[in-house]
JSON list of C-alpha atoms in Angstrom, two decimals:
[
{"chain": "A", "resi": 1, "resn": "MET", "atom": "CA", "xyz": [152.28, 72.64, 168.89]},
{"chain": "A", "resi": 2, "resn": "HIS", "atom": "CA", "xyz": [149.85, 74.78, 169.76]},
{"chain": "A", "resi": 3, "resn": "SER", "atom": "CA", "xyz": [147.08, 73.82, 171.55]},
{"chain": "A", "resi": 4, "resn": "GLU", "atom": "CA", "xyz": [144.37, 75.23, 173.45]},
{"chain": "A", "resi": 5, "resn": "THR", "atom": "CA", "xyz": [141.53, 74.89, 175.39]},
{"chain": "A", "resi": 6, "resn": "LEU", "atom": "CA", "xyz": [137.71, 76.02, 174.19]},
{"chain": "A", "resi": 7, "resn": "GLU", "atom": "CA", "xyz": [135.00, 76.78, 176.21]},
{"chain": "A", "resi": 8, "resn": "TYR", "atom": "CA", "xyz": [131.59, 76.86, 173.46]},
{"chain": "A", "resi": 9, "resn": "THR", "atom": "CA", "xyz": [128.23, 76.59, 174.68]},
{"chain": "A", "resi": 10, "resn": "VAL", "atom": "CA", "xyz": [126.02, 75.20, 173.17]},
{"chain": "A", "resi": 11, "resn": "ASP", "atom": "CA", "xyz": [121.87, 75.39, 174.26]},
{"chain": "A", "resi": 12, "resn": "GLY", "atom": "CA", "xyz": [123.45, 77.75, 177.31]},
{"chain": "A", "resi": 13, "resn": "GLU", "atom": "CA", "xyz": [124.73, 74.26, 178.41]},
{"chain": "A", "resi": 14, "resn": "SER", "atom": "CA", "xyz": [129.45, 74.44, 178.46]},
{"chain": "A", "resi": 15, "resn": "PHE", "atom": "CA", "xyz": [131.70, 72.41, 176.30]},
{"chain": "A", "resi": 16, "resn": "THR", "atom": "CA", "xyz": [135.37, 72.24, 176.83]},
{"chain": "A", "resi": 17, "resn": "GLY", "atom": "CA", "xyz": [137.14, 71.65, 173.84]},
{"chain": "A", "resi": 18, "resn": "TYR", "atom": "CA", "xyz": [140.74, 70.99, 172.52]},
{"chain": "A", "resi": 19, "resn": "LEU", "atom": "CA", "xyz": [142.12, 72.41, 169.54]},
{"chain": "A", "resi": 20, "resn": "ALA", "atom": "CA", "xyz": [145.41, 71.54, 168.28]},
{"chain": "A", "resi": 21, "resn": "TYR", "atom": "CA", "xyz": [147.12, 72.81, 165.11]},
{"chain": "A", "resi": 22, "resn": "ASP", "atom": "CA", "xyz": [151.38, 73.18, 163.72]},
{"chain": "A", "resi": 23, "resn": "ASP", "atom": "CA", "xyz": [151.90, 76.84, 163.94]},
{"chain": "A", "resi": 24, "resn": "SER", "atom": "CA", "xyz": [155.39, 76.76, 162.37]},
{"chain": "A", "resi": 25, "resn": "ILE", "atom": "CA", "xyz": [152.98, 75.85, 158.82]},
{"chain": "A", "resi": 26, "resn": "ASP", "atom": "CA", "xyz": [151.28, 79.42, 157.15]},
{"chain": "A", "resi": 27, "resn": "GLY", "atom": "CA", "xyz": [147.85, 79.62, 155.91]},
{"chain": "A", "resi": 28, "resn": "GLU", "atom": "CA", "xyz": [144.94, 77.85, 155.95]},
{"chain": "A", "resi": 29, "resn": "ARG", "atom": "CA", "xyz": [144.26, 74.04, 156.25]},
{"chain": "A", "resi": 30, "resn": "PRO", "atom": "CA", "xyz": [141.79, 71.28, 156.46]},
{"chain": "A", "resi": 31, "resn": "GLY", "atom": "CA", "xyz": [140.16, 70.59, 159.98]},
{"chain": "A", "resi": 32, "resn": "ILE", "atom": "CA", "xyz": [139.24, 67.30, 161.45]},
{"chain": "A", "resi": 33, "resn": "LEU", "atom": "CA", "xyz": [136.81, 67.14, 164.59]},
{"chain": "A", "resi": 34, "resn": "VAL", "atom": "CA", "xyz": [137.30, 64.19, 166.67]},
{"chain": "A", "resi": 35, "resn": "ILE", "atom": "CA", "xyz": [134.87, 63.17, 169.12]},
{"chain": "A", "resi": 36, "resn": "HIS", "atom": "CA", "xyz": [134.83, 61.03, 171.77]},
{"chain": "A", "resi": 37, "resn": "GLU", "atom": "CA", "xyz": [133.96, 57.57, 172.92]},
{"chain": "A", "resi": 38, "resn": "TRP", "atom": "CA", "xyz": [131.65, 56.70, 175.20]},
{"chain": "A", "resi": 39, "resn": "TRP", "atom": "CA", "xyz": [133.90, 57.89, 178.19]},
{"chain": "A", "resi": 40, "resn": "GLY", "atom": "CA", "xyz": [133.73, 61.98, 177.22]},
{"chain": "A", "resi": 41, "resn": "HIS", "atom": "CA", "xyz": [136.93, 63.69, 176.34]},
{"chain": "A", "resi": 42, "resn": "ASN", "atom": "CA", "xyz": [139.31, 63.27, 177.32]},
{"chain": "A", "resi": 43, "resn": "ASP", "atom": "CA", "xyz": [142.76, 62.47, 177.47]},
{"chain": "A", "resi": 44, "resn": "PHE", "atom": "CA", "xyz": [142.78, 59.63, 174.27]},
{"chain": "A", "resi": 45, "resn": "VAL", "atom": "CA", "xyz": [140.36, 62.08, 172.18]},
{"chain": "A", "resi": 46, "resn": "ARG", "atom": "CA", "xyz": [143.01, 65.35, 173.40]},
{"chain": "A", "resi": 47, "resn": "GLU", "atom": "CA", "xyz": [145.92, 62.81, 171.98]},
{"chain": "A", "resi": 48, "resn": "GLN", "atom": "CA", "xyz": [144.44, 61.93, 168.85]},
{"chain": "A", "resi": 49, "resn": "ALA", "atom": "CA", "xyz": [144.26, 65.88, 167.61]},
{"chain": "A", "resi": 50, "resn": "ASP", "atom": "CA", "xyz": [147.31, 66.34, 168.81]},
{"chain": "A", "resi": 51, "resn": "ARG", "atom": "CA", "xyz": [148.45, 63.61, 166.23]},
{"chain": "A", "resi": 52, "resn": "LEU", "atom": "CA", "xyz": [146.18, 65.51, 163.36]},
{"chain": "A", "resi": 53, "resn": "ALA", "atom": "CA", "xyz": [148.07, 68.31, 164.22]},
{"chain": "A", "resi": 54, "resn": "ALA", "atom": "CA", "xyz": [151.58, 67.07, 163.67]},
{"chain": "A", "resi": 55, "resn": "LEU", "atom": "CA", "xyz": [150.26, 66.17, 160.14]},
{"chain": "A", "resi": 56, "resn": "GLY", "atom": "CA", "xyz": [149.20, 69.38, 159.49]},
{"chain": "A", "resi": 57, "resn": "TYR", "atom": "CA", "xyz": [145.79, 69.39, 160.22]},
{"chain": "A", "resi": 58, "resn": "THR", "atom": "CA", "xyz": [143.97, 71.63, 162.50]},
{"chain": "A", "resi": 59, "resn": "ALA", "atom": "CA", "xyz": [142.30, 69.07, 165.07]},
{"chain": "A", "resi": 60, "resn": "PHE", "atom": "CA", "xyz": [138.95, 69.99, 166.99]},
{"chain": "A", "resi": 61, "resn": "ALA", "atom": "CA", "xyz": [138.50, 67.60, 169.93]},
{"chain": "A", "resi": 62, "resn": "LEU", "atom": "CA", "xyz": [134.99, 68.55, 170.89]},
{"chain": "A", "resi": 63, "resn": "ASP", "atom": "CA", "xyz": [132.67, 67.37, 173.41]},
{"chain": "A", "resi": 64, "resn": "MET", "atom": "CA", "xyz": [129.91, 66.23, 173.06]},
{"chain": "A", "resi": 65, "resn": "PHE", "atom": "CA", "xyz": [128.50, 65.60, 176.94]},
{"chain": "A", "resi": 66, "resn": "GLY", "atom": "CA", "xyz": [128.82, 68.81, 178.21]},
{"chain": "A", "resi": 67, "resn": "SER", "atom": "CA", "xyz": [132.31, 70.22, 180.57]},
{"chain": "A", "resi": 68, "resn": "GLY", "atom": "CA", "xyz": [134.01, 67.70, 183.03]},
{"chain": "A", "resi": 69, "resn": "LYS", "atom": "CA", "xyz": [131.60, 65.22, 182.31]},
{"chain": "A", "resi": 70, "resn": "GLN", "atom": "CA", "xyz": [133.87, 61.86, 181.94]},
{"chain": "A", "resi": 71, "resn": "ALA", "atom": "CA", "xyz": [132.65, 58.07, 182.88]},
{"chain": "A", "resi": 72, "resn": "ASP", "atom": "CA", "xyz": [135.15, 55.70, 184.27]},
{"chain": "A", "resi": 73, "resn": "ASN", "atom": "CA", "xyz": [132.77, 53.14, 184.16]},
{"chain": "A", "resi": 74, "resn": "PRO", "atom": "CA", "xyz": [130.61, 50.71, 181.49]},
{"chain": "A", "resi": 75, "resn": "THR", "atom": "CA", "xyz": [127.44, 52.25, 183.88]},
{"chain": "A", "resi": 76, "resn": "ASP", "atom": "CA", "xyz": [128.33, 55.79, 184.04]},
{"chain": "A", "resi": 77, "resn": "ALA", "atom": "CA", "xyz": [128.84, 55.82, 180.11]},
{"chain": "A", "resi": 78, "resn": "ALA", "atom": "CA", "xyz": [126.28, 54.79, 178.72]},
{"chain": "A", "resi": 79, "resn": "ALA", "atom": "CA", "xyz": [124.11, 56.97, 181.30]},
{"chain": "A", "resi": 80, "resn": "LEU", "atom": "CA", "xyz": [126.00, 59.50, 179.33]},
{"chain": "A", "resi": 81, "resn": "MET", "atom": "CA", "xyz": [126.14, 58.48, 175.74]},
{"chain": "A", "resi": 82, "resn": "ASN", "atom": "CA", "xyz": [122.32, 57.46, 176.18]},
{"chain": "A", "resi": 83, "resn": "GLY", "atom": "CA", "xyz": [121.34, 60.74, 178.31]},
{"chain": "A", "resi": 84, "resn": "VAL", "atom": "CA", "xyz": [122.53, 63.02, 174.60]},
{"chain": "A", "resi": 85, "resn": "LEU", "atom": "CA", "xyz": [121.07, 60.41, 172.10]},
{"chain": "A", "resi": 86, "resn": "GLU", "atom": "CA", "xyz": [118.11, 60.35, 173.96]},
{"chain": "A", "resi": 87, "resn": "THR", "atom": "CA", "xyz": [117.49, 64.11, 174.11]},
{"chain": "A", "resi": 88, "resn": "PRO", "atom": "CA", "xyz": [116.05, 64.93, 170.26]},
{"chain": "A", "resi": 89, "resn": "GLY", "atom": "CA", "xyz": [118.66, 67.27, 168.47]},
{"chain": "A", "resi": 90, "resn": "ALA", "atom": "CA", "xyz": [121.26, 66.80, 171.02]},
{"chain": "A", "resi": 91, "resn": "VAL", "atom": "CA", "xyz": [123.61, 64.74, 168.75]},
{"chain": "A", "resi": 92, "resn": "LYS", "atom": "CA", "xyz": [123.32, 66.85, 165.98]},
{"chain": "A", "resi": 93, "resn": "GLN", "atom": "CA", "xyz": [122.86, 70.80, 167.56]},
{"chain": "A", "resi": 94, "resn": "ARG", "atom": "CA", "xyz": [126.23, 69.78, 169.37]},
{"chain": "A", "resi": 95, "resn": "PHE", "atom": "CA", "xyz": [127.99, 67.99, 165.82]},
{"chain": "A", "resi": 96, "resn": "HIS", "atom": "CA", "xyz": [126.93, 71.44, 163.85]},
{"chain": "A", "resi": 97, "resn": "THR", "atom": "CA", "xyz": [128.08, 73.60, 166.62]},
{"chain": "A", "resi": 98, "resn": "ALA", "atom": "CA", "xyz": [131.43, 72.21, 166.71]},
{"chain": "A", "resi": 99, "resn": "MET", "atom": "CA", "xyz": [131.90, 71.77, 163.22]},
{"chain": "A", "resi": 100, "resn": "ASP", "atom": "CA", "xyz": [130.88, 76.07, 162.88]},
{"chain": "A", "resi": 101, "resn": "LEU", "atom": "CA", "xyz": [133.67, 76.76, 165.02]},
{"chain": "A", "resi": 102, "resn": "LEU", "atom": "CA", "xyz": [136.22, 74.66, 163.67]},
{"chain": "A", "resi": 103, "resn": "GLN", "atom": "CA", "xyz": [135.22, 76.41, 159.93]},
{"chain": "A", "resi": 104, "resn": "LYS", "atom": "CA", "xyz": [135.23, 79.92, 161.02]},
{"chain": "A", "resi": 105, "resn": "HIS", "atom": "CA", "xyz": [138.71, 79.58, 162.99]},
{"chain": "A", "resi": 106, "resn": "GLU", "atom": "CA", "xyz": [140.65, 81.79, 161.11]},
{"chain": "A", "resi": 107, "resn": "ILE", "atom": "CA", "xyz": [143.98, 78.81, 160.11]},
{"chain": "A", "resi": 108, "resn": "VAL", "atom": "CA", "xyz": [141.18, 76.50, 158.83]},
{"chain": "A", "resi": 109, "resn": "ASP", "atom": "CA", "xyz": [139.63, 75.79, 155.11]},
{"chain": "A", "resi": 110, "resn": "GLY", "atom": "CA", "xyz": [135.94, 76.13, 155.70]},
{"chain": "A", "resi": 111, "resn": "ALA", "atom": "CA", "xyz": [135.59, 73.68, 152.82]},
{"chain": "A", "resi": 112, "resn": "ARG", "atom": "CA", "xyz": [137.69, 71.25, 153.61]},
{"chain": "A", "resi": 113, "resn": "ILE", "atom": "CA", "xyz": [136.17, 69.68, 157.08]},
{"chain": "A", "resi": 114, "resn": "ALA", "atom": "CA", "xyz": [136.29, 66.00, 158.25]},
{"chain": "A", "resi": 115, "resn": "ALA", "atom": "CA", "xyz": [135.57, 63.81, 161.52]},
{"chain": "A", "resi": 116, "resn": "GLN", "atom": "CA", "xyz": [137.31, 60.84, 162.64]},
{"chain": "A", "resi": 117, "resn": "GLY", "atom": "CA", "xyz": [135.81, 59.16, 165.66]},
{"chain": "A", "resi": 118, "resn": "TYR", "atom": "CA", "xyz": [136.29, 56.18, 168.32]},
{"chain": "A", "resi": 119, "resn": "CYS", "atom": "CA", "xyz": [133.15, 54.35, 169.39]},
{"chain": "A", "resi": 120, "resn": "PHE", "atom": "CA", "xyz": [130.09, 56.60, 170.01]},
{"chain": "A", "resi": 121, "resn": "GLY", "atom": "CA", "xyz": [132.23, 59.00, 168.48]},
{"chain": "A", "resi": 122, "resn": "GLY", "atom": "CA", "xyz": [132.49, 56.54, 165.46]},
{"chain": "A", "resi": 123, "resn": "ALA", "atom": "CA", "xyz": [128.97, 56.30, 165.47]},
{"chain": "A", "resi": 124, "resn": "VAL", "atom": "CA", "xyz": [128.36, 59.82, 165.85]},
{"chain": "A", "resi": 125, "resn": "ALA", "atom": "CA", "xyz": [130.65, 60.68, 162.66]},
{"chain": "A", "resi": 126, "resn": "LEU", "atom": "CA", "xyz": [129.44, 58.34, 160.36]},
{"chain": "A", "resi": 127, "resn": "ASN", "atom": "CA", "xyz": [125.82, 59.80, 160.97]},
{"chain": "A", "resi": 128, "resn": "MET", "atom": "CA", "xyz": [126.67, 62.83, 160.50]},
{"chain": "A", "resi": 129, "resn": "ALA", "atom": "CA", "xyz": [127.43, 61.94, 157.00]},
{"chain": "A", "resi": 130, "resn": "ARG", "atom": "CA", "xyz": [124.25, 60.10, 156.86]},
{"chain": "A", "resi": 131, "resn": "LEU", "atom": "CA", "xyz": [122.77, 63.48, 157.46]},
{"chain": "A", "resi": 132, "resn": "GLY", "atom": "CA", "xyz": [124.63, 64.85, 154.11]},
{"chain": "A", "resi": 133, "resn": "LEU", "atom": "CA", "xyz": [126.73, 66.95, 156.15]},
{"chain": "A", "resi": 134, "resn": "GLU", "atom": "CA", "xyz": [128.78, 68.88, 154.22]},
{"chain": "A", "resi": 135, "resn": "LEU", "atom": "CA", "xyz": [132.24, 66.66, 155.35]},
{"chain": "A", "resi": 136, "resn": "LYS", "atom": "CA", "xyz": [134.53, 65.83, 153.12]},
{"chain": "A", "resi": 137, "resn": "GLY", "atom": "CA", "xyz": [135.55, 63.26, 155.23]},
{"chain": "A", "resi": 138, "resn": "VAL", "atom": "CA", "xyz": [134.67, 60.58, 157.76]},
{"chain": "A", "resi": 139, "resn": "VAL", "atom": "CA", "xyz": [137.27, 58.01, 160.16]},
{"chain": "A", "resi": 140, "resn": "SER", "atom": "CA", "xyz": [135.05, 55.41, 162.05]},
{"chain": "A", "resi": 141, "resn": "PHE", "atom": "CA", "xyz": [136.96, 53.93, 164.63]},
{"chain": "A", "resi": 142, "resn": "HIS", "atom": "CA", "xyz": [134.77, 51.25, 166.11]},
{"chain": "A", "resi": 143, "resn": "GLY", "atom": "CA", "xyz": [131.82, 52.76, 165.78]},
{"chain": "A", "resi": 144, "resn": "THR", "atom": "CA", "xyz": [128.51, 50.98, 165.22]},
{"chain": "A", "resi": 145, "resn": "LEU", "atom": "CA", "xyz": [127.01, 50.64, 162.13]},
{"chain": "A", "resi": 146, "resn": "ASP", "atom": "CA", "xyz": [123.74, 50.40, 162.46]},
{"chain": "A", "resi": 147, "resn": "SER", "atom": "CA", "xyz": [121.30, 53.68, 162.61]},
{"chain": "A", "resi": 148, "resn": "ASP", "atom": "CA", "xyz": [117.65, 54.69, 161.95]},
{"chain": "A", "resi": 149, "resn": "ILE", "atom": "CA", "xyz": [118.62, 56.98, 159.69]},
{"chain": "A", "resi": 150, "resn": "LYS", "atom": "CA", "xyz": [117.69, 56.13, 156.29]},
{"chain": "A", "resi": 151, "resn": "VAL", "atom": "CA", "xyz": [119.96, 57.90, 153.52]},
{"chain": "A", "resi": 152, "resn": "GLU", "atom": "CA", "xyz": [118.77, 57.83, 149.47]},
{"chain": "A", "resi": 153, "resn": "PRO", "atom": "CA", "xyz": [121.20, 57.81, 147.06]},
{"chain": "A", "resi": 154, "resn": "GLY", "atom": "CA", "xyz": [123.05, 61.67, 146.53]},
{"chain": "A", "resi": 155, "resn": "THR", "atom": "CA", "xyz": [122.62, 62.03, 150.99]},
{"chain": "A", "resi": 156, "resn": "VAL", "atom": "CA", "xyz": [126.41, 61.65, 151.48]},
{"chain": "A", "resi": 157, "resn": "LYS", "atom": "CA", "xyz": [128.88, 64.04, 150.96]},
{"chain": "A", "resi": 158, "resn": "ALA", "atom": "CA", "xyz": [131.81, 62.71, 152.82]},
{"chain": "A", "resi": 159, "resn": "GLU", "atom": "CA", "xyz": [134.30, 60.60, 151.45]},
{"chain": "A", "resi": 160, "resn": "ILE", "atom": "CA", "xyz": [134.35, 57.16, 155.16]},
{"chain": "A", "resi": 161, "resn": "GLN", "atom": "CA", "xyz": [136.16, 55.10, 155.60]},
{"chain": "A", "resi": 162, "resn": "VAL", "atom": "CA", "xyz": [134.97, 52.38, 158.55]},
{"chain": "A", "resi": 163, "resn": "TYR", "atom": "CA", "xyz": [137.39, 50.07, 160.31]},
{"chain": "A", "resi": 164, "resn": "VAL", "atom": "CA", "xyz": [136.22, 47.43, 162.89]},
{"chain": "A", "resi": 165, "resn": "GLY", "atom": "CA", "xyz": [137.44, 44.29, 164.14]},
{"chain": "A", "resi": 166, "resn": "GLY", "atom": "CA", "xyz": [136.65, 40.67, 162.74]},
{"chain": "A", "resi": 167, "resn": "ALA", "atom": "CA", "xyz": [135.71, 39.39, 165.55]},
{"chain": "A", "resi": 168, "resn": "ASP", "atom": "CA", "xyz": [134.25, 41.89, 167.81]},
{"chain": "A", "resi": 169, "resn": "ASP", "atom": "CA", "xyz": [131.13, 41.21, 169.50]},
{"chain": "A", "resi": 170, "resn": "MET", "atom": "CA", "xyz": [129.77, 45.24, 169.41]},
{"chain": "A", "resi": 171, "resn": "ILE", "atom": "CA", "xyz": [129.46, 45.07, 165.30]},
{"chain": "A", "resi": 172, "resn": "PRO", "atom": "CA", "xyz": [129.33, 41.85, 164.16]},
{"chain": "A", "resi": 173, "resn": "ALA", "atom": "CA", "xyz": [129.52, 40.91, 160.65]},
{"chain": "A", "resi": 174, "resn": "ASP", "atom": "CA", "xyz": [125.50, 40.25, 159.62]},
{"chain": "A", "resi": 175, "resn": "GLN", "atom": "CA", "xyz": [125.96, 44.48, 160.73]},
{"chain": "A", "resi": 176, "resn": "VAL", "atom": "CA", "xyz": [128.82, 45.08, 158.53]},
{"chain": "A", "resi": 177, "resn": "ALA", "atom": "CA", "xyz": [127.25, 43.48, 156.02]},
{"chain": "A", "resi": 178, "resn": "ALA", "atom": "CA", "xyz": [124.36, 45.53, 155.99]},
{"chain": "A", "resi": 179, "resn": "PHE", "atom": "CA", "xyz": [126.28, 48.82, 156.48]},
{"chain": "A", "resi": 180, "resn": "VAL", "atom": "CA", "xyz": [128.06, 47.85, 153.31]},
{"chain": "A", "resi": 181, "resn": "LYS", "atom": "CA", "xyz": [124.91, 47.40, 151.09]},
{"chain": "A", "resi": 182, "resn": "GLU", "atom": "CA", "xyz": [123.20, 50.20, 153.19]},
{"chain": "A", "resi": 183, "resn": "MET", "atom": "CA", "xyz": [126.81, 52.57, 151.21]},
{"chain": "A", "resi": 184, "resn": "GLN", "atom": "CA", "xyz": [126.40, 50.93, 147.88]},
{"chain": "A", "resi": 185, "resn": "THR", "atom": "CA", "xyz": [122.29, 51.95, 147.95]},
{"chain": "A", "resi": 186, "resn": "ALA", "atom": "CA", "xyz": [123.03, 55.51, 148.86]},
{"chain": "A", "resi": 187, "resn": "GLU", "atom": "CA", "xyz": [125.93, 55.68, 146.02]}
]
């Protein structure tokens, strides 16, 4: 297995991602962007990238907050997350920069890119699909399902999988039902 830390910039700010792939496989393979929880880019998201790499993908655990920005309590995590969410265009720009980096990697089939996220990252992945980014698939684990983005039929290009807990207070049943209706309406 090959893994490396990648430093990159978005709007002059430093970000630190993590790239992993099985170097015993020849040729191009699909790429997966792995988006962290509100805690920031940490060991969990890097472990998920390693697992996906072991399955034959090139996985890039991107950084949505900036190099070294992590939280260890909900108050700080919310501040990091809201700082990005409240900055116009920041989520899309940071995601798109990481996606471009992954697509251009020499062992990645740039036409086969997916995104997988957890909690905050799951919501980011879903919103990138809602915006119509050229993603083959999106997987959201415990990501909020509501969004201000209004999806029109034909906008979503990605196949979508969403995993939420039936008794999850953060994602109540009415939010799930509204999401199902939204996706049906968007075809």
